[in-house]
Amino acid sequence: MSTTSSYNPADPTDLVVEAPTAGAFGTLAAVERARAAQPGWVAAGAAARSAALGRAAAAVEEHAEELVALAEREVGKPTAEARGEVARTVAILRYYAQAPYAPAGAVHEPAAGEGLLLTRRRPHGVAGLITPWNFPLAIPVWKAAPALAMGNTVVLKPAPEATACALRLAELLALPQDVFTVLPGGAEEGAALVSAADVVSFTGSTATGASVVRASAERGVPVQAEMGGVNAAVVLPEADIEQAAAHLAYAIAGYAGQKCTATSRVIAVGAAYEPLREALVKALAAVADSSPVISAAARERLAGAIGSAVDGGATLLTGGRIPQRDGWFIEPALLEGVPAGHPLLAEEFFGPLAVLLPAADLDEAIALANSSRHSLSASVHTRDLDVALAAADRLAAGMVRINAPSSGVDFHLPFGGSGAASYGAREQGQAALDFYTSSRTISLLPAGSGR
Ligand code: NAD
């Protein structure tokens, strides 16, 4: 029997879970069971689905501290961030518990003649959800809750590194048999799920997301993919530099930079450069929440990128050292003078690492920020409303945050990136309810009418 295992990144000798995997055949069988359960889940009605999601919220809330400890242990999430994630998971479930009662369509006048024209949103069937490890509770739930609310059943394939969190979540959600199934595994199970589900939602790295989108499009099933970000922060000279540095330190190094919305490029405009560099070096050196990165390979990739940038002429302003302790820790790092064409300027490294770049003016800063096609979230730090409005308009990013860290998401608003960071519909809020349904147009005419 094949299994998948996850280990504590702060203590790699600590095996968190070893779970059997389904393989491709087992995955297809799970999808068939979910498909068989779906008509009953719809027929149970809006009140039953709403109540089930409400009970799930209460169960997660009741076990909040247990889930916080599990997320800390399995994916290295700092306590405060894990508490925030669990609270958000509860809020998402409560929010979508109301969704089954929302209007499911509209009534229109026919262009001519009698009768009613209706639109009605119907579930797709089985939602195949593929998730990363960095938000092991909130991301599975922000996909599953709208899918379930609208009458789909769900098969979730979590990241191997977050298997225990997903299995515990399934126990706590306690939904009817085959309505919500967690299938531990990796690429084999993920690809099999994509080959069989009726709607696919993916969050993870860019390369895997592209293959999931291609496979789903070939089958003609709706697909959305949220992928990696190379996110920029623009700091203007009149900004509150100390506050900007604090926000940036959080966005660069919070949860060791392992958020798709983390900042990895800091663009300082004109006279902001010198004071920001000084303040940011201090703020990063003081980051108390230093969590490990997820694996030895992730840390090697970060250390390698820092080394090659320095070899190419960059200056390491702070951090980048590997402390003498167990676990996959690396100090939050800031570089300047990174040579043009270096991967640090173009690729996601998913760690506590950023590059500082100068720009002569706002136009150059926006051009630099928009030079990456992987932009999920951008931040702008300014006291000038005109600059804020111009930047919000011209930055190519799914989210623009003014005087706030680039990382940070409100669970009820559309979420997604621009360019290669995102494919398909937005997640969260009303956008998610639309994604997990398709609209049907119904013509209702009196019997014996002429049309
Ligand atoms: P990953 O791409 O390695 O894995 C994501 C998921 O895809 C996992 O469940 C994995 O098992 C599965 N998978 C792997 N190969 C597959 C295949 N061939 N077919 C189908 N599924 C397959 O990503 P990860 O390392 O788990 O997560 C980190 C990445 O996620 C980062 O790039 C980060 O930016 C991104 N992320 C994006 C967002 C967002 O909303 N944009 C949010 C969180 C994380």
Coordinates of C-alpha atoms in Angstrom, one line a residue, residues 226-448:
E226 CA -4.5 30.6 -8.4
M227 CA -0.8 30.4 -8.6
G228 CA 2.4 31.9 -7.4
G229 CA 3.1 35.7 -7.1
V230 CA 6.2 37.8 -7.5
N231 CA 4.6 40.7 -5.7
A232 CA 5.8 44.3 -5.6
A233 CA 5.6 47.0 -3.0
V234 CA 6.0 50.7 -4.1
V235 CA 7.2 53.2 -1.5
L236 CA 7.0 56.9 -2.2
P237 CA 9.2 59.5 -0.5
E238 CA 6.4 61.2 1.4
A239 CA 5.2 57.9 2.9
D240 CA 5.4 57.2 6.6
I241 CA 8.7 55.3 6.1
E242 CA 8.7 53.6 9.5
Q243 CA 5.2 52.3 9.0
A244 CA 6.0 51.2 5.5
A245 CA 9.1 49.3 6.7
A246 CA 7.0 47.5 9.4
H247 CA 4.3 46.5 6.8
L248 CA 7.0 45.3 4.4
A249 CA 8.9 43.3 7.0
Y250 CA 5.6 41.5 7.8
A251 CA 4.8 41.0 4.0
I252 CA 8.4 39.7 3.3
A253 CA 9.0 37.6 6.4
G254 CA 5.7 36.8 8.0
Y255 CA 5.2 33.0 7.9
A256 CA 8.7 32.9 6.4
G257 CA 7.4 34.6 3.2
Q258 CA 5.4 31.5 2.3
K259 CA 2.3 33.3 1.2
C260 CA 1.2 33.8 -2.4
T261 CA 0.6 37.4 -1.5
A262 CA 4.1 38.0 0.1
T263 CA 6.2 40.9 -1.1
S264 CA 9.4 39.9 -2.9
R265 CA 10.2 43.1 -4.7
V266 CA 10.4 46.5 -2.9
I267 CA 10.6 49.5 -5.2
A268 CA 11.7 52.7 -3.5
V269 CA 10.9 55.9 -5.4
G270 CA 13.6 58.7 -5.4
A271 CA 14.5 59.9 -2.0
A272 CA 12.6 57.1 -0.3
Y273 CA 15.5 54.7 -1.1
E274 CA 18.0 55.5 1.6
P275 CA 15.7 55.9 4.6
L276 CA 13.6 52.9 3.6
R277 CA 16.7 50.7 3.2
E278 CA 17.8 51.6 6.7
A279 CA 14.4 51.1 8.3
L280 CA 13.7 47.9 6.5
V281 CA 17.0 46.3 7.4
K282 CA 16.2 47.1 11.1
A283 CA 12.6 45.8 10.8
L284 CA 13.7 42.6 9.1
A285 CA 16.5 41.9 11.6
A286 CA 13.9 42.3 14.4
V287 CA 11.3 39.9 13.0
A288 CA 10.3 37.9 16.0
D289 CA 8.1 35.5 14.1
S290 CA 10.8 33.6 12.4
S291 CA 9.2 30.4 11.1
P292 CA 11.0 27.6 9.2
V293 CA 10.4 27.1 5.5
I294 CA 8.6 24.0 4.5
S295 CA 11.5 21.7 3.5
A296 CA 15.3 21.3 3.1
A297 CA 14.9 21.7 -0.7
A298 CA 13.0 25.0 -0.2
R299 CA 15.8 26.3 2.0
E300 CA 18.5 25.2 -0.4
R301 CA 16.8 27.0 -3.3
L302 CA 16.6 30.2 -1.2
A303 CA 20.3 30.0 -0.1
G304 CA 21.3 29.2 -3.7
A305 CA 19.5 32.2 -5.1
I306 CA 21.1 34.5 -2.5
G307 CA 24.5 33.1 -3.3
S308 CA 24.2 33.4 -7.0
A309 CA 22.8 37.0 -6.7
V310 CA 25.8 38.0 -4.5
D311 CA 28.2 36.3 -6.9
G312 CA 26.6 38.4 -9.7
G313 CA 27.3 41.6 -7.8
A314 CA 24.3 42.0 -5.4
T315 CA 24.8 43.1 -1.8
L316 CA 23.1 41.2 1.0
L317 CA 21.9 43.9 3.3
T318 CA 20.6 41.6 6.1
G319 CA 19.8 38.0 6.9
G320 CA 20.2 35.0 4.6
R321 CA 22.1 33.0 7.2
I322 CA 21.2 29.5 8.3
P323 CA 21.0 29.5 12.1
Q324 CA 22.5 26.6 14.1
R325 CA 19.3 24.9 15.2
D326 CA 17.0 22.1 14.1
G327 CA 14.5 22.7 11.4
W328 CA 14.5 24.5 8.1
F329 CA 15.1 28.0 9.3
I330 CA 16.7 30.8 7.3
E331 CA 17.0 34.4 8.4
P332 CA 14.8 37.0 6.5
A333 CA 17.0 38.5 3.8
L334 CA 17.1 41.7 1.8
L335 CA 19.3 42.2 -1.2
E336 CA 20.1 45.3 -3.4
G337 CA 21.9 45.6 -6.7
V338 CA 20.5 42.2 -7.9
P339 CA 21.7 42.0 -11.6
A340 CA 19.2 42.3 -14.3
G341 CA 17.9 38.9 -15.5
H342 CA 18.5 37.2 -12.2
P343 CA 15.7 34.8 -11.3
L344 CA 15.1 36.6 -8.0
L345 CA 13.5 39.4 -10.1
A346 CA 11.2 37.2 -12.1
E347 CA 10.4 34.0 -10.2
E348 CA 8.6 33.2 -7.0
F349 CA 11.0 31.9 -4.3
F350 CA 8.5 31.4 -1.6
G351 CA 10.6 32.4 1.3
P352 CA 11.6 35.3 3.6
L353 CA 13.5 37.1 0.9
A354 CA 13.1 40.4 -1.0
V355 CA 15.1 42.6 -3.4
L356 CA 15.3 46.4 -3.0
L357 CA 15.0 48.3 -6.3
P358 CA 15.3 52.0 -7.0
A359 CA 12.9 53.9 -9.3
A360 CA 13.3 57.6 -10.4
D361 CA 9.6 58.3 -10.3
L362 CA 6.1 56.7 -10.0
D363 CA 6.0 55.9 -13.7
E364 CA 9.3 53.9 -13.5
A365 CA 8.1 52.2 -10.3
I366 CA 4.9 51.1 -11.9
A367 CA 6.7 49.9 -15.0
L368 CA 9.1 47.9 -12.8
A369 CA 6.2 46.4 -10.7
N370 CA 4.3 45.5 -13.9
S371 CA 7.4 43.9 -15.5
S372 CA 6.4 40.6 -13.8
R373 CA 3.4 38.7 -15.2
H374 CA 3.0 36.9 -11.8
S375 CA 1.3 39.6 -9.8
L376 CA -1.2 38.7 -7.3
S377 CA -1.1 41.5 -4.8
A378 CA 0.7 44.8 -4.8
S379 CA 1.1 47.4 -2.1
V380 CA 1.7 51.2 -2.3
H381 CA 2.9 53.2 0.6
T382 CA 2.1 56.9 0.3
R383 CA 0.4 59.9 1.9
D384 CA -0.6 61.4 -1.5
L385 CA -4.1 60.5 -2.6
D386 CA -3.4 61.2 -6.2
V387 CA -0.5 58.8 -6.2
A388 CA -2.6 56.2 -4.4
L389 CA -5.4 56.5 -7.0
A390 CA -3.0 56.4 -10.0
A391 CA -1.2 53.4 -8.6
A392 CA -4.4 51.5 -7.8
D393 CA -5.5 52.2 -11.4
R394 CA -2.2 51.3 -13.1
L395 CA -0.7 48.4 -11.1
A396 CA -1.4 45.1 -12.8
A397 CA -2.4 43.0 -9.8
G398 CA -5.5 41.3 -8.5
M399 CA -5.3 43.2 -5.3
V400 CA -3.8 46.6 -4.6
R401 CA -3.3 47.5 -1.0
I402 CA -2.6 51.1 -0.1
N403 CA -0.6 51.6 3.2
A404 CA -1.0 47.9 4.1
P405 CA 1.1 44.8 3.6
S406 CA 0.6 43.0 0.3
S407 CA -0.3 39.9 2.3
G408 CA -3.8 40.1 3.8
V409 CA -7.1 39.0 2.4
D410 CA -10.7 39.7 3.2
F411 CA -12.6 36.4 2.9
H412 CA -15.7 37.8 1.3
L413 CA -14.2 39.8 -1.6
P414 CA -13.0 38.4 -4.9
F415 CA -9.5 37.0 -4.7
G416 CA -7.1 36.3 -7.5
G417 CA -4.1 37.5 -9.4
S418 CA -3.4 39.1 -12.8
G419 CA -1.5 37.7 -15.8
A420 CA 0.1 34.3 -15.2
A421 CA -0.7 34.3 -11.5
S422 CA -4.4 33.4 -12.1
Y423 CA -6.6 31.6 -14.5
G424 CA -10.4 31.7 -14.7
A425 CA -12.9 33.1 -12.3
R426 CA -12.0 34.8 -9.0
E427 CA -12.4 32.9 -5.7
Q428 CA -14.3 33.9 -2.6
G429 CA -17.5 36.0 -2.2
Q430 CA -20.2 36.0 -4.9
A431 CA -17.6 35.1 -7.5
A432 CA -17.2 31.7 -5.9
L433 CA -20.9 31.0 -5.9
D434 CA -21.0 31.8 -9.6
F435 CA -18.0 29.6 -10.4
Y436 CA -19.5 26.5 -8.7
T437 CA -22.7 26.8 -10.7
S438 CA -23.8 27.2 -14.2
S439 CA -26.7 29.3 -15.3
R440 CA -29.6 27.7 -17.1
T441 CA -32.2 29.8 -19.0
I442 CA -35.7 28.5 -18.6
S443 CA -38.7 29.5 -20.8
L444 CA -42.0 28.8 -19.1
L445 CA -45.0 29.1 -21.4
P446 CA -48.7 28.3 -20.9
A447 CA -49.6 24.9 -22.3
G448 CA -51.1 25.4 -25.8

